[in-house]
PDB file of C-alpha atoms in Angstrom:
ATOM      1  CA  MET R   1       3.256  92.258 -96.741  1.00 50.00           C
ATOM      2  CA  ARG R   2       2.388  88.734 -97.847  1.00 45.00           C
ATOM      3  CA  LYS R   3       5.214  87.317 -95.631  1.00 46.00           C
ATOM      4  CA  LEU R   4       3.909  89.212 -92.617  1.00 44.00           C
ATOM      5  CA  THR R   5       0.410  87.780 -93.154  1.00 48.00           C
ATOM      6  CA  THR R   6       1.814  84.267 -93.364  1.00 48.00           C
ATOM      7  CA  ILE R   7       3.815  84.714 -90.127  1.00 48.00           C
ATOM      8  CA  LEU R   8       0.738  86.023 -88.268  1.00 48.00           C
ATOM      9  CA  SER R   9      -1.326  83.049 -89.494  1.00 52.00           C
ATOM     10  CA  ILE R  10       1.263  80.588 -88.214  1.00 49.00           C
ATOM     11  CA  LEU R  11       1.365  82.272 -84.777  1.00 48.00           C
ATOM     12  CA  PHE R  12      -2.447  82.238 -84.558  1.00 49.00           C
ATOM     13  CA  ILE R  13      -2.645  78.493 -85.391  1.00 49.00           C
ATOM     14  CA  ALA R  14       0.072  77.673 -82.821  1.00 49.00           C
ATOM     15  CA  ALA R  15      -1.785  79.602 -80.103  1.00 50.00           C
ATOM     16  CA  CYS R  16      -5.022  77.746 -80.837  1.00 47.00           C
ATOM     17  CA  ALA R  17      -3.245  74.397 -80.731  1.00 47.00           C
ATOM     18  CA  ALA R  18      -1.685  75.203 -77.354  1.00 47.00           C
ATOM     19  CA  GLN R  19      -5.050  76.231 -75.929  1.00 49.00           C
ATOM     20  CA  SER R  20      -6.647  72.998 -77.253  1.00 45.00           C
ATOM     21  CA  THR R  21      -3.911  70.872 -75.644  1.00 45.00           C
ATOM     22  CA  SER R  22      -4.372  72.675 -72.309  1.00 43.00           C
ATOM     23  CA  THR R  23      -8.100  72.042 -72.454  1.00 41.00           C
ATOM     24  CA  ARG R  24      -7.627  68.334 -73.088  1.00 40.00           C
ATOM     25  CA  ARG R  25      -5.247  68.068 -70.118  1.00 40.00           C
ATOM     26  CA  GLU R  26      -7.751  69.815 -67.847  1.00 41.00           C
ATOM     27  CA  LEU R  27     -10.536  67.448 -68.948  1.00 38.00           C
ATOM     28  CA  ALA R  28      -8.429  64.345 -68.275  1.00 39.00           C
ATOM     29  CA  VAL R  29      -8.350  64.853 -64.487  1.00 39.00           C
ATOM     30  CA  PRO R  30     -12.111  64.760 -63.792  1.00 41.00           C
ATOM     31  CA  ILE R  31     -12.521  61.620 -65.967  1.00 39.00           C
ATOM     32  CA  LYS R  32     -10.011  59.700 -63.821  1.00 39.00           C
ATOM     33  CA  GLN R  33     -11.729  60.860 -60.632  1.00 40.00           C
ATOM     34  CA  GLU R  34     -15.134  59.683 -61.862  1.00 41.00           C
ATOM     35  CA  ILE R  35     -13.731  56.188 -62.625  1.00 39.00           C
ATOM     36  CA  ALA R  36     -12.006  55.841 -59.256  1.00 41.00           C
ATOM     37  CA  SER R  37     -14.961  56.960 -57.177  1.00 39.00           C
ATOM     38  CA  PRO R  38     -17.330  53.993 -57.765  1.00 39.00           C
ATOM     39  CA  THR R  39     -14.495  51.560 -56.981  1.00 37.00           C
ATOM     40  CA  ALA R  40     -13.985  53.130 -53.583  1.00 37.00           C
ATOM     41  CA  THR R  41     -17.715  52.929 -52.903  1.00 36.00           C
ATOM     42  CA  VAL R  42     -17.796  49.190 -53.706  1.00 36.00           C
ATOM     43  CA  LEU R  43     -14.884  48.542 -51.359  1.00 34.00           C
ATOM     44  CA  LEU R  44     -16.622  50.347 -48.523  1.00 33.00           C
ATOM     45  CA  GLU R  45     -19.831  48.398 -49.045  1.00 36.00           C
ATOM     46  CA  THR R  46     -17.907  45.101 -49.057  1.00 33.00           C
ATOM     47  CA  GLU R  47     -16.099  45.949 -45.821  1.00 34.00           C
ATOM     48  CA  THR R  48     -19.381  46.901 -44.140  1.00 33.00           C
ATOM     49  CA  ALA R  49     -21.086  43.669 -45.215  1.00 33.00           C
ATOM     50  CA  THR R  50     -18.180  41.598 -43.889  1.00 32.00           C
ATOM     51  CA  ALA R  51     -18.161  43.376 -40.560  1.00 33.00           C
ATOM     52  CA  THR R  52     -21.889  42.842 -39.953  1.00 33.00           C
ATOM     53  CA  PHE R  53     -22.057  39.157 -41.109  1.00 33.00           C
ATOM     54  CA  VAL R  54     -23.847  36.884 -38.628  1.00 35.00           C
ATOM     55  CA  PRO R  55     -23.195  33.107 -38.915  1.00 35.00           C
ATOM     56  CA  PRO R  56     -26.262  30.846 -39.210  1.00 35.00           C
ATOM     57  CA  ALA R  57     -27.591  29.078 -36.151  1.00 35.00           C
ATOM     58  CA  MET R  58     -26.482  25.505 -35.436  1.00 34.00           C
ATOM     59  CA  THR R  59     -28.738  22.744 -36.780  1.00 35.00           C
ATOM     60  CA  PRO R  60     -30.674  21.174 -33.877  1.00 36.00           C
ATOM     61  CA  THR R  61     -29.896  17.559 -33.055  1.00 37.00           C
ATOM     62  CA  GLU R  62     -32.228  14.879 -34.367  1.00 43.00           C
ATOM     63  CA  THR R  63     -34.889  13.659 -31.972  1.00 40.00           C
ATOM     64  CA  PRO R  64     -35.619   9.911 -31.944  1.00 48.00           C
ATOM     65  CA  LEU R  65     -38.850   8.654 -33.442  1.00 53.00           C
ATOM     66  CA  PRO R  66     -41.368   7.110 -31.056  1.00 52.00           C
ATOM     67  CA  PRO R  67     -41.187   3.327 -30.736  1.00 60.00           C
ATOM     68  CA  LEU R  68     -43.245   1.325 -33.208  1.00 58.00           C
ATOM     69  CA  GLU R  69     -46.759   0.330 -32.284  1.00 62.00           C
ATOM     70  CA  LEU R  70     -46.963  -3.457 -32.009  1.00 65.00           C
ATOM     71  CA  PRO R  71     -49.993  -5.736 -32.307  1.00 61.00           C
ATOM     72  CA  SER R  72     -51.034  -7.573 -29.188  1.00 63.00           C
ATOM     73  CA  PRO R  73     -49.804 -11.174 -28.932  1.00 62.00           C
ATOM     74  CA  VAL R  74     -52.367 -13.821 -29.776  1.00 59.00           C
ATOM     75  CA  ALA R  75     -53.406 -16.509 -27.344  1.00 59.00           C
ATOM     76  CA  ASN R  76     -51.617 -19.842 -27.645  1.00 59.00           C
ATOM     77  CA  PRO R  77     -49.360 -18.808 -30.533  1.00 64.00           C
ATOM     78  CA  PRO R  78     -47.298 -21.389 -32.419  1.00 63.00           C
ATOM     79  CA  ALA R  79     -43.710 -21.786 -31.365  1.00 83.00           C
ATOM     80  CA  LEU R  80     -42.407 -19.948 -34.424  1.00 91.00           C
ATOM     81  CA  LEU R  81     -43.965 -17.797 -37.140  1.00 93.00           C
ATOM     82  CA  ALA R  82     -42.563 -17.279 -40.648  1.00 95.00           C
ATOM     83  CA  TRP R  83     -41.682 -13.868 -42.044  1.00 95.00           C
ATOM     84  CA  ASP R  84     -41.407 -14.036 -45.848  1.00 96.00           C
ATOM     85  CA  GLY R  85     -40.223 -11.082 -47.905  1.00 95.00           C
ATOM     86  CA  THR R  86     -38.775  -9.932 -51.204  1.00 95.00           C
ATOM     87  CA  PRO R  87     -34.946 -10.070 -51.405  1.00 96.00           C
ATOM     88  CA  THR R  88     -33.345  -6.640 -51.372  1.00 96.00           C
ATOM     89  CA  TYR R  89     -30.801  -7.645 -54.051  1.00 96.00           C
ATOM     90  CA  LEU R  90     -33.069  -8.748 -56.873  1.00 95.00           C
ATOM     91  CA  GLY R  91     -30.235  -8.731 -59.405  1.00 95.00           C
ATOM     92  CA  ASP R  92     -28.409 -11.387 -57.364  1.00 96.00           C
ATOM     93  CA  SER R  93     -31.538 -13.473 -56.736  1.00 97.00           C
ATOM     94  CA  LYS R  94     -33.594 -15.860 -58.793  1.00 97.00           C
ATOM     95  CA  PRO R  95     -37.049 -14.647 -59.768  1.00 95.00           C
ATOM     96  CA  ASP R  96     -40.068 -15.979 -57.874  1.00 95.00           C
ATOM     97  CA  TYR R  97     -38.106 -16.595 -54.680  1.00 97.00           C
ATOM     98  CA  LEU R  98     -38.514 -14.951 -51.267  1.00 97.00           C
ATOM     99  CA  PHE R  99     -36.467 -14.962 -48.078  1.00 97.00           C
ATOM    100  CA  ARG R 100     -37.906 -16.647 -44.995  1.00 97.00           C
ATOM    101  CA  VAL R 101     -36.896 -16.263 -41.375  1.00 97.00           C
ATOM    102  CA  ARG R 102     -38.765 -17.607 -38.356  1.00 96.00           C
ATOM    103  CA  TYR R 103     -39.373 -15.742 -35.102  1.00 96.00           C
ATOM    104  CA  ASP R 104     -40.951 -16.338 -31.718  1.00 94.00           C
ATOM    105  CA  PRO R 105     -44.199 -14.300 -31.633  1.00 93.00           C
ATOM    106  CA  GLU R 106     -43.859 -13.846 -27.885  1.00 91.00           C
ATOM    107  CA  ILE R 107     -40.516 -12.060 -28.472  1.00 94.00           C
ATOM    108  CA  TRP R 108     -41.071 -10.390 -31.857  1.00 96.00           C
ATOM    109  CA  ALA R 109     -44.064  -8.815 -33.604  1.00 94.00           C
ATOM    110  CA  LEU R 110     -44.555  -8.354 -37.333  1.00 93.00           C
ATOM    111  CA  THR R 111     -45.084  -4.642 -38.094  1.00 92.00           C
ATOM    112  CA  THR R 112     -43.772  -1.903 -40.430  1.00 90.00           C
ATOM    113  CA  ASP R 113     -40.702   0.262 -39.889  1.00 85.00           C
ATOM    114  CA  SER R 114     -40.532   4.074 -40.093  1.00 81.00           C
ATOM    115  CA  TYR R 115     -40.099   3.810 -43.900  1.00 83.00           C
ATOM    116  CA  GLY R 116     -43.258   1.711 -44.297  1.00 86.00           C
ATOM    117  CA  TYR R 117     -41.513  -1.598 -45.013  1.00 88.00           C
ATOM    118  CA  PRO R 118     -42.406  -4.882 -43.267  1.00 91.00           C
ATOM    119  CA  ALA R 119     -40.260  -5.480 -40.185  1.00 95.00           C
ATOM    120  CA  ILE R 120     -40.273  -7.334 -36.920  1.00 96.00           C
ATOM    121  CA  ALA R 121     -39.875  -5.415 -33.660  1.00 95.00           C
ATOM    122  CA  HIS R 122     -38.853  -6.758 -30.272  1.00 96.00           C
ATOM    123  CA  ARG R 123     -41.629  -6.756 -27.707  1.00 94.00           C
ATOM    124  CA  GLY R 124     -39.320  -6.323 -24.727  1.00 94.00           C
ATOM    125  CA  ILE R 125     -36.639  -3.949 -26.104  1.00 95.00           C
ATOM    126  CA  GLU R 126     -37.842  -0.597 -27.425  1.00 92.00           C
ATOM    127  CA  TYR R 127     -36.364   0.470 -30.784  1.00 93.00           C
ATOM    128  CA  CYS R 128     -34.956  -3.033 -31.397  1.00 96.00           C
ATOM    129  CA  VAL R 129     -36.113  -3.659 -34.983  1.00 96.00           C
ATOM    130  CA  ILE R 130     -35.141  -6.010 -37.830  1.00 97.00           C
ATOM    131  CA  ALA R 131     -35.978  -4.524 -41.238  1.00 96.00           C
ATOM    132  CA  PRO R 132     -34.864  -5.103 -44.841  1.00 95.00           C
ATOM    133  CA  ALA R 133     -31.569  -3.356 -45.642  1.00 94.00           C
ATOM    134  CA  PHE R 134     -31.712  -1.291 -48.833  1.00 84.00           C
ATOM    135  CA  GLY R 135     -28.368   0.539 -48.632  1.00 73.00           C
ATOM    136  CA  ARG R 136     -29.777   3.991 -47.872  1.00 68.00           C
ATOM    137  CA  GLY R 137     -26.305   5.498 -47.386  1.00 74.00           C
ATOM    138  CA  LEU R 138     -24.479   6.714 -44.276  1.00 79.00           C
ATOM    139  CA  PRO R 139     -23.595  10.169 -42.911  1.00 78.00           C
ATOM    140  CA  SER R 140     -19.992  11.280 -43.373  1.00 82.00           C
ATOM    141  CA  ASN R 141     -19.318  11.170 -39.606  1.00 86.00           C
ATOM    142  CA  THR R 142     -19.776   7.376 -39.356  1.00 90.00           C
ATOM    143  CA  THR R 143     -17.355   4.468 -39.490  1.00 94.00           C
ATOM    144  CA  VAL R 144     -18.074   0.836 -40.380  1.00 94.00           C
ATOM    145  CA  GLU R 145     -16.500  -2.391 -39.146  1.00 96.00           C
ATOM    146  CA  HIS R 146     -16.792  -5.430 -41.443  1.00 96.00           C
ATOM    147  CA  ASP R 147     -16.924  -9.107 -40.453  1.00 97.00           C
ATOM    148  CA  ILE R 148     -18.034 -12.484 -41.830  1.00 98.00           C
ATOM    149  CA  ARG R 149     -20.109 -14.686 -39.508  1.00 97.00           C
ATOM    150  CA  LYS R 150     -22.185 -17.823 -39.936  1.00 97.00           C
ATOM    151  CA  PHE R 151     -25.683 -18.215 -38.520  1.00 96.00           C
ATOM    152  CA  GLY R 152     -27.336 -21.572 -39.109  1.00 94.00           C
ATOM    153  CA  VAL R 153     -26.143 -22.734 -42.531  1.00 94.00           C
ATOM    154  CA  VAL R 154     -25.682 -19.263 -44.084  1.00 96.00           C
ATOM    155  CA  GLU R 155     -22.651 -16.963 -43.947  1.00 97.00           C
ATOM    156  CA  PHE R 156     -23.487 -13.281 -43.526  1.00 98.00           C
ATOM    157  CA  GLU R 157     -21.399 -10.183 -44.134  1.00 97.00           C
ATOM    158  CA  VAL R 158     -21.832  -8.209 -40.905  1.00 98.00           C
ATOM    159  CA  ASN R 159     -21.355  -4.423 -41.039  1.00 96.00           C
ATOM    160  CA  THR R 160     -21.413  -2.540 -37.733  1.00 97.00           C
ATOM    161  CA  VAL R 161     -21.981   1.218 -37.981  1.00 95.00           C
ATOM    162  CA  PHE R 162     -20.472   3.595 -35.401  1.00 95.00           C
ATOM    163  CA  ARG R 163     -21.050   7.315 -34.947  1.00 92.00           C
ATOM    164  CA  GLY R 164     -18.810   9.141 -32.513  1.00 89.00           C
ATOM    165  CA  GLY R 165     -17.578   5.783 -31.236  1.00 90.00           C
ATOM    166  CA  VAL R 166     -21.129   4.658 -30.365  1.00 92.00           C
ATOM    167  CA  ARG R 167     -22.662   1.649 -32.131  1.00 95.00           C
ATOM    168  CA  GLN R 168     -25.709   2.744 -34.144  1.00 93.00           C
ATOM    169  CA  SER R 169     -26.877  -0.238 -36.220  1.00 95.00           C
ATOM    170  CA  VAL R 170     -25.739  -3.502 -37.782  1.00 97.00           C
ATOM    171  CA  THR R 171     -26.507  -4.862 -41.260  1.00 97.00           C
ATOM    172  CA  TYR R 172     -26.428  -8.533 -42.209  1.00 98.00           C
ATOM    173  CA  LEU R 173     -26.016  -9.435 -45.900  1.00 97.00           C
ATOM    174  CA  GLY R 174     -26.276 -13.034 -47.049  1.00 97.00           C
ATOM    175  CA  GLY R 175     -28.208 -15.685 -48.930  1.00 97.00           C
ATOM    176  CA  ASP R 176     -28.285 -19.163 -50.377  1.00 96.00           C
ATOM    177  CA  THR R 177     -28.139 -20.460 -53.933  1.00 96.00           C
ATOM    178  CA  ASN R 178     -31.507 -18.853 -54.728  1.00 98.00           C
ATOM    179  CA  ILE R 179     -31.440 -15.347 -53.243  1.00 97.00           C
ATOM    180  CA  TYR R 180     -29.208 -12.683 -51.735  1.00 97.00           C
ATOM    181  CA  THR R 181     -30.695 -10.182 -49.306  1.00 97.00           C
ATOM    182  CA  GLY R 182     -29.924  -7.818 -46.430  1.00 97.00           C
ATOM    183  CA  PHE R 183     -31.292  -7.061 -42.977  1.00 97.00           C
ATOM    184  CA  GLU R 184     -30.653  -4.056 -40.752  1.00 96.00           C
ATOM    185  CA  VAL R 185     -30.913  -4.220 -36.976  1.00 97.00           C
ATOM    186  CA  THR R 186     -31.420  -0.893 -35.200  1.00 95.00           C
ATOM    187  CA  PHE R 187     -31.566  -0.216 -31.475  1.00 95.00           C
ATOM    188  CA  ALA R 188     -31.316   2.500 -28.835  1.00 93.00           C
ATOM    189  CA  GLU R 189     -30.387   0.606 -25.664  1.00 87.00           C
ATOM    190  CA  ASN R 190     -29.571  -3.014 -24.790  1.00 93.00           C
ATOM    191  CA  ALA R 191     -27.762  -3.369 -28.113  1.00 96.00           C
ATOM    192  CA  ASP R 192     -26.039  -6.624 -27.182  1.00 97.00           C
ATOM    193  CA  LEU R 193     -29.289  -8.342 -26.183  1.00 97.00           C
ATOM    194  CA  CYS R 194     -31.090  -6.956 -29.253  1.00 98.00           C
ATOM    195  CA  LEU R 195     -28.377  -8.310 -31.573  1.00 98.00           C
ATOM    196  CA  GLN R 196     -28.309 -11.673 -29.790  1.00 97.00           C
ATOM    197  CA  GLU R 197     -32.070 -12.066 -30.280  1.00 97.00           C
ATOM    198  CA  ALA R 198     -31.828 -10.909 -33.919  1.00 98.00           C
ATOM    199  CA  GLU R 199     -29.031 -13.352 -34.750  1.00 98.00           C
ATOM    200  CA  ALA R 200     -31.199 -16.209 -33.442  1.00 97.00           C
ATOM    201  CA  VAL R 201     -33.736 -15.159 -36.100  1.00 98.00           C
ATOM    202  CA  PHE R 202     -31.073 -15.067 -38.854  1.00 98.00           C
ATOM    203  CA  ALA R 203     -30.046 -18.625 -37.939  1.00 97.00           C
ATOM    204  CA  THR R 204     -33.412 -19.774 -39.369  1.00 97.00           C
ATOM    205  CA  PHE R 205     -32.813 -18.107 -42.757  1.00 98.00           C
ATOM    206  CA  THR R 206     -33.854 -19.931 -45.921  1.00 97.00           C
ATOM    207  CA  SER R 207     -35.485 -19.196 -49.275  1.00 97.00           C
ATOM    208  CA  VAL R 208     -38.922 -20.265 -50.492  1.00 97.00           C
ATOM    209  CA  LYS R 209     -40.858 -19.984 -53.718  1.00 96.00           C
ATOM    210  CA  VAL R 210     -43.475 -17.285 -53.970  1.00 95.00           C
ATOM    211  CA  THR R 211     -46.167 -19.942 -54.275  1.00 94.00           C
ATOM    212  CA  GLN R 212     -45.157 -21.251 -50.831  1.00 92.00           C
ATOM    213  CA  ALA R 213     -45.099 -17.867 -49.112  1.00 90.00           C
ATOM    214  CA  THR R 214     -46.902 -17.362 -45.832  1.00 81.00           C
ATOM    215  CA  PRO R 215     -49.788 -14.900 -46.260  1.00 70.00           C
ATOM    216  CA  VAL R 216     -49.208 -11.592 -44.497  1.00 62.00           C
ATOM    217  CA  PRO R 217     -51.893 -11.080 -41.826  1.00 52.00           C
TER     218      PRO R 217
END
């Protein structure tokens, strides 16, 4: 009798274990389905977003600034006026020294450029301006040609900037034993004439002490 009870107990435990295993197998399927479902949803959303993507509009081209306003020429001006200014390379210049160039007031007018710095602008060629060169950087789509040329008694490093094969501006870097400075010549049309007139100004380059500077009108 005791053996029969033991056998029945073993059969009962085995049946319960089988039922428990079956239940665990049945529960495993829904868990896998719940994990896979959100992944499929994310893929669908990604595909939809890619299909409906609209590229941004092209950046409009830059419009030129209006020409600088120039003061009226004075009656009976002197043959040449002096433009004195602070060297743009102070670390390579002696303290208390300025650059000086001379210009014909019937051809050039002392004004300020679009950045607010002193400059001289050509009276007969719009957008022809000589301004201090501060190394503002260049767009990636430009190329530069380098040259060394002498105007008057000073040698200048001449850097001509091209964009799309079109000449945009020219910088002139040079100095004497007292200072080293830079000028930038910009233009829109008549570039050759603008540069010719500007180089005549650079031929008068010299340095002067601050105490000898010409007062700015």
